[in-house]
Coordinates of C-alpha atoms in Angstrom, one line a residue:
X15 CA -6.1 71.5 0.5
X16 CA -6.9 70.9 4.2
X17 CA -4.2 70.8 6.9
X18 CA -4.6 67.1 7.2
X19 CA -4.2 66.6 3.4
X20 CA -1.0 68.7 3.6
X21 CA 0.4 66.6 6.4
X22 CA -0.4 63.4 4.5
X23 CA 1.2 64.7 1.4
X24 CA 4.3 65.8 3.2
X25 CA 4.8 62.8 5.5
X26 CA 2.5 60.0 4.3
X27 CA -0.8 58.7 5.5
X28 CA -1.0 58.0 9.3
X29 CA -3.6 55.2 9.4
X30 CA -1.1 52.3 9.2
X31 CA 0.6 50.6 12.1
X32 CA 4.1 49.3 12.1
X33 CA 2.9 46.0 10.7
X34 CA 0.6 47.5 8.2
X35 CA -2.5 47.1 10.3
X36 CA -5.2 49.8 10.3
X37 CA -5.9 51.6 13.5
X38 CA -9.2 53.4 13.9
X39 CA -8.6 54.9 17.3
X40 CA -9.1 54.1 21.0
X41 CA -11.3 51.8 23.0
X42 CA -13.6 53.7 25.3
X43 CA -14.0 51.9 28.6
X44 CA -16.6 53.9 30.5
X45 CA -16.6 52.8 34.1
X46 CA -17.1 54.4 37.4
X47 CA -14.8 54.4 40.3
X48 CA -14.2 52.2 43.3
X49 CA -15.4 53.3 46.7
X50 CA -13.6 53.7 49.9
X51 CA -10.8 55.7 51.1
X52 CA -7.2 54.8 50.8
X53 CA -4.0 56.3 52.2
X54 CA -1.1 57.9 50.4
X55 CA 2.1 57.6 52.4
X56 CA 5.7 57.6 51.4
X57 CA 7.0 55.8 48.4
X58 CA 10.1 55.2 46.3
X59 CA 11.1 57.7 43.6
X60 CA 11.0 56.9 39.9
X61 CA 14.2 55.5 38.6
X62 CA 15.3 55.1 35.0
X63 CA 16.7 52.1 33.2
X64 CA 17.9 51.8 29.6
X65 CA 15.3 50.4 27.1
X66 CA 15.0 50.3 23.3
X67 CA 13.6 53.2 21.3
X68 CA 9.9 53.0 20.5
X69 CA 8.1 53.9 17.3
X70 CA 4.5 54.8 16.5
X71 CA 2.4 53.8 13.6
X72 CA 2.5 57.4 12.4
X73 CA 6.3 57.2 12.2
X74 CA 7.1 59.0 15.4
X75 CA 9.5 57.6 17.9
X76 CA 10.9 58.3 21.4
X77 CA 14.3 57.6 22.9
X78 CA 12.8 57.9 26.4
X79 CA 14.0 54.9 28.5
X80 CA 11.8 52.5 30.3
X81 CA 11.2 53.6 33.9
X82 CA 10.5 51.5 37.0
X83 CA 7.3 52.2 39.0
X84 CA 7.0 52.1 42.8
X85 CA 5.2 49.0 43.9
X86 CA 5.7 47.0 40.7
X87 CA 8.8 45.1 41.7
X88 CA 10.7 44.2 38.5
X89 CA 8.1 45.6 36.1
X90 CA 8.5 49.0 34.5
X91 CA 6.6 51.4 32.2
X92 CA 7.5 51.6 28.5
X93 CA 6.1 53.4 25.5
X94 CA 4.4 51.1 23.0
X95 CA 4.4 48.1 25.2
X96 CA 1.3 45.8 25.0
X97 CA 0.9 45.8 28.8
X98 CA -1.2 43.1 30.4
X99 CA 0.2 40.5 32.7
X100 CA -0.9 39.6 36.2
X101 CA -2.6 41.9 38.7
X102 CA -0.4 42.3 41.9
X103 CA -0.7 43.9 45.3
X104 CA 1.4 47.0 46.1
X105 CA 3.8 45.9 48.9
X106 CA 4.1 47.5 52.3
X107 CA 6.2 50.6 52.6
X108 CA 5.1 52.0 49.2
X109 CA 2.3 54.6 48.6
X110 CA -1.1 52.9 48.5
X111 CA 0.1 49.6 49.8
X112 CA -2.3 46.8 49.4
X113 CA -4.0 48.1 46.3
X114 CA -4.1 46.3 43.0
X115 CA -1.6 47.3 40.3
X116 CA -1.0 46.1 36.7
X117 CA -3.0 44.0 34.2
X118 CA -4.1 46.9 32.0
X119 CA -3.5 46.3 28.3
X120 CA -2.9 48.7 25.3
X121 CA -6.4 48.0 24.0
X122 CA -7.9 49.3 27.3
X123 CA -5.9 52.5 27.5
X124 CA -8.7 54.9 26.4
X125 CA -11.3 56.3 28.8
X126 CA -13.7 59.1 27.9
X127 CA -13.9 62.8 28.5
X128 CA -15.0 62.1 32.1
X129 CA -12.5 61.9 35.0
X130 CA -12.6 58.4 36.5
X131 CA -13.1 56.7 33.2
X132 CA -11.0 54.0 31.6
X133 CA -10.7 51.5 34.5
X134 CA -10.7 47.9 33.4
X135 CA -11.2 46.8 37.0
X136 CA -11.8 48.3 40.5
X137 CA -14.8 50.3 39.4
X138 CA -17.5 51.5 41.7
X139 CA -19.2 54.9 41.9
X140 CA -17.7 58.0 40.3
X141 CA -14.9 58.9 42.6
X142 CA -11.3 57.8 42.0
X143 CA -10.3 57.4 45.7
X144 CA -9.5 53.9 46.8
X145 CA -9.0 52.5 43.3
X146 CA -6.2 50.4 42.0
X147 CA -3.7 51.2 39.2
X148 CA -4.3 49.0 36.2
X149 CA -1.5 50.7 34.2
X150 CA 0.8 51.5 37.1
X151 CA 0.0 55.3 37.3
X152 CA -2.0 57.5 39.6
X153 CA -4.9 59.5 38.4
X154 CA -4.3 63.2 37.5
X155 CA -4.7 65.4 40.6
X156 CA -7.0 68.4 40.0
X157 CA -7.3 69.6 43.6
X158 CA -10.3 70.8 45.6
X159 CA -11.6 67.4 46.3
X160 CA -12.4 66.8 42.6
X161 CA -14.0 63.3 42.4
X162 CA -12.0 62.1 45.4
X163 CA -8.6 62.7 43.7
X164 CA -6.9 64.7 46.5
X165 CA -5.2 61.6 47.8
X166 CA -3.0 61.7 44.6
X167 CA -1.8 65.2 45.2
X168 CA -0.3 67.6 45.2
X169 CA 1.0 68.4 41.7
X170 CA 4.6 68.1 42.9
X171 CA 4.8 64.7 44.7
X172 CA 8.0 62.7 44.7
X173 CA 6.1 59.5 45.2
X174 CA 4.1 59.9 42.0
X175 CA 5.0 57.3 39.3
X176 CA 6.7 59.0 36.4
X177 CA 7.4 62.2 38.4
X178 CA 5.6 65.5 39.1
X179 CA 2.5 66.5 37.1
X180 CA 3.4 68.6 34.0
X181 CA 1.7 70.0 31.0
X182 CA 2.6 71.0 27.5
X183 CA 0.8 72.8 24.7
X184 CA 0.0 71.0 21.5
X185 CA -0.4 73.0 18.3
X186 CA 0.1 72.2 14.6
X187 CA 3.0 73.4 12.5
X188 CA 0.2 74.0 9.9
X189 CA -1.3 76.7 12.0
X190 CA -0.4 80.4 11.7
X191 CA 0.2 82.5 14.8
X192 CA -1.0 86.1 14.4
X193 CA -0.7 88.3 17.5
X194 CA -0.8 85.2 19.8
X195 CA -4.0 83.9 18.1
X196 CA -3.8 80.7 16.0
X197 CA -5.4 80.3 12.6
X198 CA -5.5 77.5 10.1
X199 CA -3.4 78.2 7.0
X200 CA -6.4 77.5 4.9
X201 CA -8.1 80.5 6.4
X202 CA -6.5 83.1 4.2
X203 CA -8.5 86.0 5.6
X204 CA -7.9 85.0 8.5
X205 CA -11.2 85.1 10.4
X206 CA -11.6 82.0 12.6
X207 CA -9.3 81.2 15.5
X208 CA -8.1 77.7 16.2
X209 CA -7.8 76.4 19.7
X210 CA -4.7 74.5 20.9
X211 CA -4.6 71.3 22.9
X212 CA -2.6 70.4 26.0
X213 CA -1.2 67.2 27.5
X214 CA -1.5 66.7 31.3
X215 CA 0.3 63.9 33.1
X216 CA 3.4 62.8 34.9
X217 CA 6.6 64.3 33.5
X218 CA 8.1 61.1 32.1
X219 CA 4.9 60.2 30.2
X220 CA 4.3 63.8 28.9
X221 CA 7.9 63.9 27.5
X222 CA 7.7 60.5 26.0
X223 CA 4.4 61.2 24.2
X224 CA 5.6 64.6 23.1
X225 CA 8.7 63.0 21.6
X226 CA 6.5 60.8 19.5
X227 CA 4.1 63.4 18.5
X228 CA 6.8 65.8 17.3
X229 CA 8.4 63.1 15.1
X230 CA 5.1 61.6 13.9
X231 CA 3.0 62.5 10.9
X232 CA 0.8 64.7 13.1
X233 CA 3.0 67.8 12.5
X234 CA 3.1 68.8 16.2
X235 CA 5.3 71.8 17.2
X236 CA 7.9 71.0 19.8
X237 CA 6.9 73.3 22.7
X238 CA 8.1 73.5 26.3
X239 CA 7.0 71.0 29.1
X240 CA 6.2 73.0 32.3
X241 CA 5.0 72.0 35.8
X242 CA 1.3 71.8 36.3
X243 CA 0.1 74.7 38.5
X244 CA -3.5 74.5 39.4
X245 CA -3.5 78.1 40.7
X246 CA -2.7 79.3 37.2
X247 CA -6.1 79.6 35.5
X248 CA -4.4 79.8 32.1
X249 CA -3.3 76.2 32.5
X250 CA -5.6 73.2 31.8
X251 CA -8.5 72.6 34.2
X252 CA -10.7 69.5 34.5
X253 CA -13.6 71.1 32.5
X254 CA -11.2 71.5 29.5
X255 CA -10.6 67.7 29.2
X256 CA -11.7 66.0 25.9
X257 CA -10.1 62.7 26.5
X258 CA -8.7 60.7 29.4
X259 CA -6.3 57.8 29.1
X260 CA -4.7 55.1 31.2
X261 CA -7.3 55.1 34.1
X262 CA -7.5 58.9 34.1
X263 CA -3.8 59.3 34.8
X264 CA -3.2 61.2 31.5
X265 CA -5.4 63.8 29.8
X266 CA -5.8 65.7 26.6
X267 CA -7.4 69.1 27.1
X268 CA -8.7 71.8 24.6
X269 CA -8.2 75.5 25.2
X270 CA -11.5 77.4 25.4
X271 CA -13.6 74.2 25.8
X272 CA -15.8 73.9 28.9
X273 CA -17.6 70.6 29.5
X274 CA -20.4 71.5 31.9
X275 CA -20.8 67.8 32.7
X276 CA -17.3 67.8 34.2
X277 CA -17.7 71.0 36.2
X278 CA -17.1 71.0 39.9
X279 CA -20.7 72.4 40.4
X280 CA -22.1 69.2 38.9
X281 CA -19.9 66.8 40.8
X282 CA -21.8 64.3 43.1
X283 CA -21.4 64.9 46.8
X284 CA -20.0 61.4 47.4
X285 CA -18.9 58.2 45.7
X286 CA -22.3 56.6 46.4
X287 CA -24.3 59.6 45.1
X288 CA -25.7 59.2 41.5
X289 CA -23.9 61.3 38.9
X290 CA -26.2 64.0 37.4
X291 CA -27.6 63.0 34.0
X292 CA -25.9 65.9 32.1
X293 CA -24.6 65.3 28.6
X294 CA -21.1 66.2 27.6
X295 CA -20.8 69.6 25.9
X296 CA -20.0 69.0 22.2
X297 CA -16.5 69.9 21.1
X298 CA -16.8 73.1 19.0
X299 CA -16.1 71.9 15.4
X300 CA -15.7 75.5 14.0
X301 CA -12.7 76.3 16.1
X302 CA -11.1 72.8 16.3
X303 CA -8.8 71.2 13.8
X304 CA -10.5 67.8 13.8
X305 CA -7.9 66.0 11.7
X306 CA -5.2 67.2 14.0
X307 CA -7.2 66.0 17.0
X308 CA -7.8 62.6 15.5
X309 CA -4.1 62.2 14.7
X310 CA -2.8 63.2 18.1
X311 CA -5.4 61.1 19.9
X312 CA -4.6 58.0 18.0
X313 CA -0.9 58.5 18.5
X314 CA -1.2 59.1 22.2
X315 CA -3.0 55.8 22.6
X316 CA -0.3 53.9 20.9
X317 CA 2.7 55.6 22.5
X318 CA 1.6 56.4 26.1
X319 CA 3.8 54.4 28.6
X320 CA 2.0 51.7 30.5
X321 CA 3.1 49.0 32.9
X322 CA 4.8 46.1 31.2
X323 CA 3.4 42.6 31.5
X324 CA 6.7 41.4 33.0
X325 CA 10.3 42.4 33.5
X326 CA 10.8 42.0 29.8
X327 CA 8.2 44.1 27.9
X328 CA 6.6 42.7 24.7
X329 CA 6.6 44.9 21.6
X330 CA 5.2 44.3 18.2
X331 CA 2.4 45.6 15.9
X332 CA 0.1 48.0 17.6
X333 CA -3.2 46.3 18.4
X334 CA -6.3 47.5 16.5
X335 CA -8.0 50.1 18.6
X336 CA -11.6 51.3 18.4
X337 CA -12.7 54.9 19.1
X338 CA -15.7 56.1 21.0
X339 CA -16.9 59.1 23.2
X340 CA -16.6 62.7 22.1
X341 CA -13.4 62.3 20.2
X342 CA -14.8 59.2 18.5
X343 CA -17.8 61.0 17.2
X344 CA -15.6 63.7 15.7
X345 CA -13.3 61.1 14.2
X346 CA -16.3 59.6 12.4
X347 CA -17.1 63.0 11.0
X348 CA -13.5 63.4 9.7
X349 CA -13.8 60.0 7.9
X350 CA -17.0 61.1 6.3
X351 CA -15.5 64.4 5.2
X352 CA -12.5 62.5 3.8
X353 CA -14.7 60.2 1.8
X354 CA -16.8 62.8 0.2
X355 CA -14.2 65.6 -0.1

């Protein structure tokens, strides 16, 4: 019996939404960035207000409250909200004043494995500098001028919506740890190591998503959330990303995976320079728990906080999502394996 079959037997199938609607995964909106510069500047700190508990289609939930975002007036960010609403301008006196904010919907929350993907508007070139914030959040900061993202740094920035950048390790409770090496419990020898995943994003979002994953049918271990430290090479790096979400403001990375297409060496020299035609490095299927990846990827897309459409967020059945990109191809393989297993 596979790890996924065990999880389904123990906690029920994970393919139904709260209203009984099937979800097949994320929409991949592959766009390129918007050109131009754009200043940072000071901004208001994130503040919390009380909101209802959210719940995912896999049964997971979070008690993390809704939190207000700088520049969004009365609107805030909430797990499971549908998003949408009008696109506004960030007012004067707040970081990135004059840029667009809001309008992104839950159906548009998925990007690809490439930094700068997942923008429903304000897309030009490959750099993220000068862009708006469709979901209310800044892109992940990777440092070193990576695709124009330095204006959103550093990792610890009191103006960043949702708080400082953090990371946490994701591993399944169905894996066995032997001498700090992870193995599938089906591997009785054991012989083949399994690589763990990581979340990268603002602290409020990472904690909200982790809450849901731990209580969902994905069987995620509850591990520590720590500050992102780009000088620590044992922490996630941009080449490790397998999926970006919410206009590249949230990432899922895979330990041991190096996507040469996302390496700094292959980055274009400017926003107007063509991106090298380099294919994504395939995710290693022999050391990746594909069922676990499919489950956490789908749940992240449903639970990740995004900017509400108004001061009163709309909840309801999770919209049907469609998957694409590297993770989408692997999910199709999982479905085939399930059918013929």
